[in-house]
Tab-separated table of C-alpha atoms in Angstrom:
chain	number	residue	atom	x	y	z
C	29	MET	CA	108.711	183.389	-42.608
C	30	ILE	CA	108.556	183.483	-38.797
C	31	GLU	CA	111.274	185.342	-36.933
C	32	ALA	CA	113.102	183.124	-34.419
C	33	PRO	CA	115.779	183.911	-31.796
C	34	VAL	CA	118.312	182.821	-34.391
C	35	GLY	CA	117.332	183.304	-38.036
C	36	PHE	CA	113.894	182.600	-39.520
C	37	GLN	CA	111.626	179.557	-39.749
C	38	CYS	CA	108.978	178.648	-42.319
C	39	PRO	CA	105.349	178.507	-41.024
C	40	ALA	CA	104.851	174.929	-42.238
C	41	CYS	CA	107.925	173.751	-40.297
C	42	VAL	CA	106.726	175.401	-37.078
C	43	ALA	CA	103.220	173.925	-37.457
C	44	SER	CA	104.635	170.444	-38.091
C	45	ALA	CA	106.916	170.602	-35.057
C	46	THR	CA	104.115	171.847	-32.805
C	47	ALA	CA	101.839	169.006	-33.896
C	48	HIS	CA	104.388	166.445	-32.738
C	49	ILE	CA	104.971	167.893	-29.257
C	50	ARG	CA	103.680	165.456	-26.626
C	51	THR	CA	101.481	167.031	-24.003
C	52	GLY	CA	102.099	166.069	-20.366
C	53	ARG	CA	99.944	163.535	-18.618
C	54	PRO	CA	96.786	165.090	-17.164
C	55	SER	CA	96.770	166.053	-13.518
C	56	LEU	CA	94.044	164.460	-11.407
C	57	ARG	CA	94.333	167.179	-8.799
C	58	LYS	CA	92.269	170.364	-8.936
C	59	PRO	CA	94.459	173.445	-8.325
C	60	GLY	CA	94.049	174.899	-4.838
C	61	ALA	CA	92.137	171.928	-3.414
C	62	SER	CA	92.785	170.862	0.168
C	63	SER	CA	94.568	167.657	1.209
C	64	ILE	CA	92.894	167.308	4.596
C	65	ALA	CA	91.002	164.070	3.868
C	66	SER	CA	93.711	161.796	5.288
C	67	PHE	CA	93.745	163.723	8.576
C	68	VAL	CA	89.958	163.369	8.792
C	69	MET	CA	90.495	159.606	8.366
C	70	ILE	CA	93.032	159.673	11.210
C	71	GLY	CA	90.550	161.527	13.402
C	72	ILE	CA	87.855	158.912	12.748
C	73	ASN	CA	90.254	156.075	13.634
C	74	VAL	CA	91.290	157.761	16.878
C	75	ALA	CA	87.678	158.543	17.835
C	76	ILE	CA	86.618	154.907	17.338
C	77	TRP	CA	89.609	153.675	19.346
C	78	LEU	CA	88.691	156.009	22.220
C	79	ALA	CA	85.100	154.747	22.112
C	80	ILE	CA	86.375	151.167	22.323
C	81	ILE	CA	88.690	151.955	25.247
C	82	LEU	CA	85.898	153.730	27.158
C	83	THR	CA	83.468	150.840	26.652
C	84	GLY	CA	85.585	147.864	27.697
C	85	GLY	CA	88.624	147.601	25.433
C	86	ASP	CA	88.941	144.119	23.939
C	87	THR	CA	85.455	143.198	25.189
C	88	SER	CA	83.851	146.448	23.973
C	89	PRO	CA	80.529	146.082	22.139
C	90	VAL	CA	81.715	148.891	19.855
C	91	ALA	CA	84.590	146.712	18.682
C	92	SER	CA	82.237	143.771	18.167
C	93	ALA	CA	79.813	145.940	16.201
C	94	LEU	CA	82.475	147.394	13.885
C	95	GLY	CA	85.098	144.635	13.590
C	96	LEU	CA	85.018	142.163	10.717
C	97	ASN	CA	83.612	138.676	11.250
C	98	LEU	CA	81.691	136.372	8.957
C	99	THR	CA	79.343	134.702	11.446
C	100	ALA	CA	77.287	136.235	14.253
C	101	THR	CA	78.711	136.463	17.768
C	102	CYS	CA	77.184	136.459	21.223
C	103	ASP	CA	79.002	138.423	23.927
C	104	VAL	CA	78.235	137.177	27.445
C	105	GLY	CA	80.327	139.131	29.924
C	106	SER	CA	83.948	138.860	28.805
C	107	ASP	CA	83.283	135.727	26.707
C	108	THR	CA	82.366	135.649	23.034
C	109	TYR	CA	80.493	132.758	21.415
C	110	VAL	CA	79.848	131.991	17.750
C	111	ASN	CA	77.094	130.101	15.941
C	112	VAL	CA	74.529	131.178	18.532
C	113	ASP	CA	71.054	132.272	17.438
C	114	PRO	CA	69.608	135.549	18.788
C	115	ALA	CA	67.060	133.843	21.048
C	116	THR	CA	69.646	131.644	22.764
C	117	CYS	CA	71.960	134.628	23.191
C	118	ALA	CA	69.156	136.705	24.727
C	119	ALA	CA	68.263	133.874	27.112
C	120	SER	CA	71.866	133.986	28.386
C	121	PHE	CA	71.627	137.779	28.809
C	122	GLY	CA	74.207	138.208	26.074
C	123	LEU	CA	74.678	140.763	23.304
C	124	TRP	CA	74.049	139.234	19.871
C	125	LEU	CA	75.898	140.924	17.007
C	126	PRO	CA	75.469	139.911	13.366
C	127	GLY	CA	78.303	138.954	11.046
C	128	VAL	CA	78.652	139.827	7.372
C	129	GLN	CA	76.679	136.756	6.313
C	130	ASP	CA	73.855	137.899	8.608
C	131	GLY	CA	73.563	141.246	6.819
C	132	ALA	CA	76.181	143.358	8.644
C	133	TRP	CA	77.711	144.594	5.385
C	134	TRP	CA	78.978	147.789	7.022
C	135	LYS	CA	81.712	145.744	8.688
C	136	LEU	CA	83.492	145.437	5.341
C	137	LEU	CA	84.385	149.136	5.706
C	138	SER	CA	84.018	149.874	9.435
C	139	SER	CA	86.633	147.252	10.336
C	140	GLY	CA	89.216	149.362	8.488
C	141	PHE	CA	88.694	152.168	11.018
C	142	THR	CA	88.735	149.944	14.109
C	143	HIS	CA	91.754	149.229	16.344
C	144	LEU	CA	92.057	147.539	19.713
C	145	ALA	CA	95.690	148.241	20.678
C	146	ILE	CA	97.355	151.658	20.909
C	147	VAL	CA	100.519	150.346	19.199
C	148	HIS	CA	98.488	149.039	16.265
C	149	LEU	CA	96.616	152.326	15.998
C	150	GLY	CA	99.757	154.443	16.339
C	151	PHE	CA	101.754	152.587	13.697
C	152	ASN	CA	98.906	152.644	11.170
C	153	MET	CA	98.146	156.317	11.726
C	154	VAL	CA	101.792	157.305	11.269
C	155	VAL	CA	101.834	155.508	7.913
C	156	LEU	CA	98.492	157.064	6.933
C	157	GLY	CA	99.831	160.494	7.879
C	158	MET	CA	102.827	159.947	5.596
C	159	LEU	CA	101.115	158.387	2.571
C	160	GLY	CA	97.649	159.917	2.783
C	161	PRO	CA	98.398	163.594	2.049
C	162	GLN	CA	100.724	162.596	-0.790
C	163	MET	CA	98.052	160.486	-2.489
C	164	ASP	CA	95.422	163.133	-1.748
C	165	ARG	CA	97.532	165.742	-3.561
C	166	LEU	CA	98.134	163.402	-6.507
C	167	LEU	CA	94.560	162.189	-6.974
C	168	GLY	CA	92.270	164.771	-5.448
C	169	THR	CA	90.039	164.261	-2.426
C	170	TRP	CA	87.212	162.219	-3.929
C	171	ARG	CA	89.519	159.923	-5.881
C	172	PHE	CA	91.682	159.493	-2.785
C	173	LEU	CA	88.633	158.501	-0.746
C	174	ALA	CA	87.567	156.084	-3.488
C	175	LEU	CA	91.030	154.522	-3.479
C	176	TYR	CA	91.190	154.235	0.303
C	177	GLY	CA	87.659	152.855	0.576
C	178	SER	CA	88.137	150.275	-2.180
C	179	SER	CA	91.407	149.156	-0.586
C	180	ILE	CA	89.718	148.585	2.789
C	181	LEU	CA	86.919	146.744	1.013
C	182	GLY	CA	89.411	144.550	-0.858
C	183	GLY	CA	91.282	143.780	2.341
C	184	SER	CA	88.059	142.788	4.085
C	185	LEU	CA	86.955	140.549	1.231
C	186	PHE	CA	90.296	138.741	1.125
C	187	ALA	CA	90.249	138.376	4.921
C	188	LEU	CA	86.817	136.757	4.765
C	189	LEU	CA	87.716	134.481	1.854
C	190	LEU	CA	91.180	133.346	2.939
C	191	SER	CA	91.093	133.442	6.761
C	192	PRO	CA	89.640	130.777	9.084
C	193	ILE	CA	85.876	131.197	9.330
C	194	ASN	CA	85.710	132.629	12.868
C	195	THR	CA	88.587	135.102	12.484
C	196	PHE	CA	87.937	138.593	13.878
C	197	THR	CA	89.785	141.248	11.849
C	198	VAL	CA	90.332	144.950	12.561
C	199	GLY	CA	92.779	147.621	11.410
C	200	ALA	CA	93.558	150.077	8.628
C	201	SER	CA	96.345	147.984	7.107
C	202	GLY	CA	94.316	146.972	4.051
C	203	GLY	CA	93.755	150.625	3.195
C	204	LEU	CA	97.418	151.457	3.774
C	205	PHE	CA	98.611	148.659	1.499
C	206	GLY	CA	96.161	149.983	-1.069
C	207	LEU	CA	97.796	153.415	-0.885
C	208	MET	CA	101.217	151.833	-1.399
C	209	GLY	CA	99.904	149.850	-4.354
C	210	GLY	CA	98.374	153.001	-5.811
C	211	LEU	CA	101.575	154.975	-5.391
C	212	LEU	CA	103.492	152.202	-7.163
C	213	ILE	CA	101.062	152.287	-10.114
C	214	ILE	CA	101.389	156.079	-10.413
C	215	ALA	CA	105.192	155.822	-10.389
C	216	LEU	CA	105.145	153.144	-13.088
C	217	LEU	CA	102.648	154.981	-15.325
C	218	ARG	CA	104.526	158.262	-14.978
C	219	HIS	CA	107.891	156.514	-15.497
C	220	GLY	CA	109.091	157.629	-12.066
C	221	ASP	CA	111.530	156.002	-9.675
C	222	ALA	CA	109.638	153.174	-7.973
C	223	ARG	CA	112.550	151.842	-5.910
C	224	THR	CA	111.590	153.647	-2.704
C	225	ILE	CA	108.007	152.386	-2.964
C	226	LEU	CA	109.198	148.828	-3.579
C	227	ILE	CA	111.437	149.058	-0.513
C	228	TRP	CA	108.443	150.256	1.536
C	229	LEU	CA	106.390	147.336	0.284
C	230	GLY	CA	109.189	144.858	0.942
C	231	VAL	CA	109.678	146.031	4.525
C	232	ASN	CA	105.949	145.832	5.209
C	233	VAL	CA	105.663	142.365	3.657
C	234	VAL	CA	108.489	141.140	5.913
C	235	PHE	CA	106.808	142.762	8.914
C	236	THR	CA	103.495	141.145	7.946
C	237	PHE	CA	104.835	137.605	8.035
C	238	ALA	CA	107.215	138.245	10.933
C	239	GLY	CA	104.208	139.100	13.075
C	240	GLY	CA	102.916	135.544	12.880
C	241	GLY	CA	99.195	134.931	13.131
C	242	SER	CA	98.445	138.300	14.744
C	243	ILE	CA	98.727	140.150	11.406
C	244	SER	CA	96.288	139.497	8.576
C	245	TRP	CA	98.347	138.960	5.435
C	246	GLN	CA	95.033	138.293	3.704
C	247	ALA	CA	93.830	141.860	4.326
C	248	HIS	CA	97.201	143.269	3.248
C	249	LEU	CA	97.139	141.326	-0.009
C	250	GLY	CA	93.550	142.286	-0.788
C	251	GLY	CA	94.190	145.950	-0.059
C	252	LEU	CA	97.300	145.982	-2.247
C	253	ILE	CA	95.524	144.384	-5.221
C	254	PHE	CA	92.381	146.527	-4.981
C	255	GLY	CA	94.441	149.696	-4.472
C	256	ALA	CA	96.576	149.022	-7.536
C	257	ILE	CA	93.566	148.213	-9.727
C	258	THR	CA	91.597	151.251	-8.536
C	259	THR	CA	94.496	153.640	-9.116
C	260	TYR	CA	95.160	152.224	-12.588
C	261	ALA	CA	91.485	152.710	-13.483
C	262	LEU	CA	91.474	156.290	-12.132
C	263	MET	CA	94.614	157.196	-14.084
C	264	ARG	CA	93.359	155.709	-17.339
C	265	CYS	CA	89.961	157.400	-16.964
C	266	ALA	CA	91.670	160.760	-16.418
C	267	GLU	CA	93.811	160.283	-19.526
C	268	TYR	CA	90.739	159.304	-21.563
C	269	ARG	CA	88.776	162.339	-20.390
C	270	ALA	CA	91.711	164.627	-21.155
C	271	ARG	CA	92.019	163.121	-24.649
C	272	ILE	CA	88.294	163.598	-25.316
C	273	GLY	CA	88.549	167.169	-24.051
C	274	ARG	CA	91.374	167.938	-26.503
C	275	LEU	CA	89.391	166.477	-29.406
C	276	ARG	CA	86.350	168.588	-28.559
C	277	ARG	CA	88.381	171.761	-28.158
C	278	PRO	CA	87.728	174.144	-31.089
C	279	PRO	CA	90.747	174.769	-33.317
C	280	GLN	CA	92.754	177.886	-32.564
C	281	PRO	CA	92.712	180.524	-35.271
């Protein structure tokens, strides 16, 4: 018999009860790891915005080189032309910049770090500063970066597929919607209270469509979907690895 705080228990009963105790869901976060990744992302966004402001603002070649567009552009002074070949652009003393279909694949990610207006930058960075560290602590730095990057990529793909062909898209909103989608998935999988997250999403959806054509709902939708899928995959992979680790663990004497 095993002595208990009150009375005694048989060894077989204790072993049976222990076998049926559910272990908690695995943590994705390594103890003691830093959550500075989101602030590094903010620093990159601010640095690119400063570079754009110092090189011409809306007409900056930095913005043209990093912003998302499908077809090539030719910048002649303050004017931008599309469907112009490099030779014709050079003959007009213009700056020819390739689009995604011309091989500028980096724009699928770089556009998510590019802003033209200080209000746009400020609003997005405030949201990133609120959501980023939270997701970084929940997932760990590398998984957080994977989530944020895949969300920007998803937003860019949806913007290219669903927007008019010559649309020029910039901003971190796809990545931010991905973080909100990821946070919603974590709350649902962990059986947490998702009402606050749903309110956040609802407010941002209203703001998206209230902004008219100046806000890319396509990028928001793509970021949300990719962020949710990526987070679900990360959570399930962590649970699978934890389960395999328990099976490989040698039995305790």
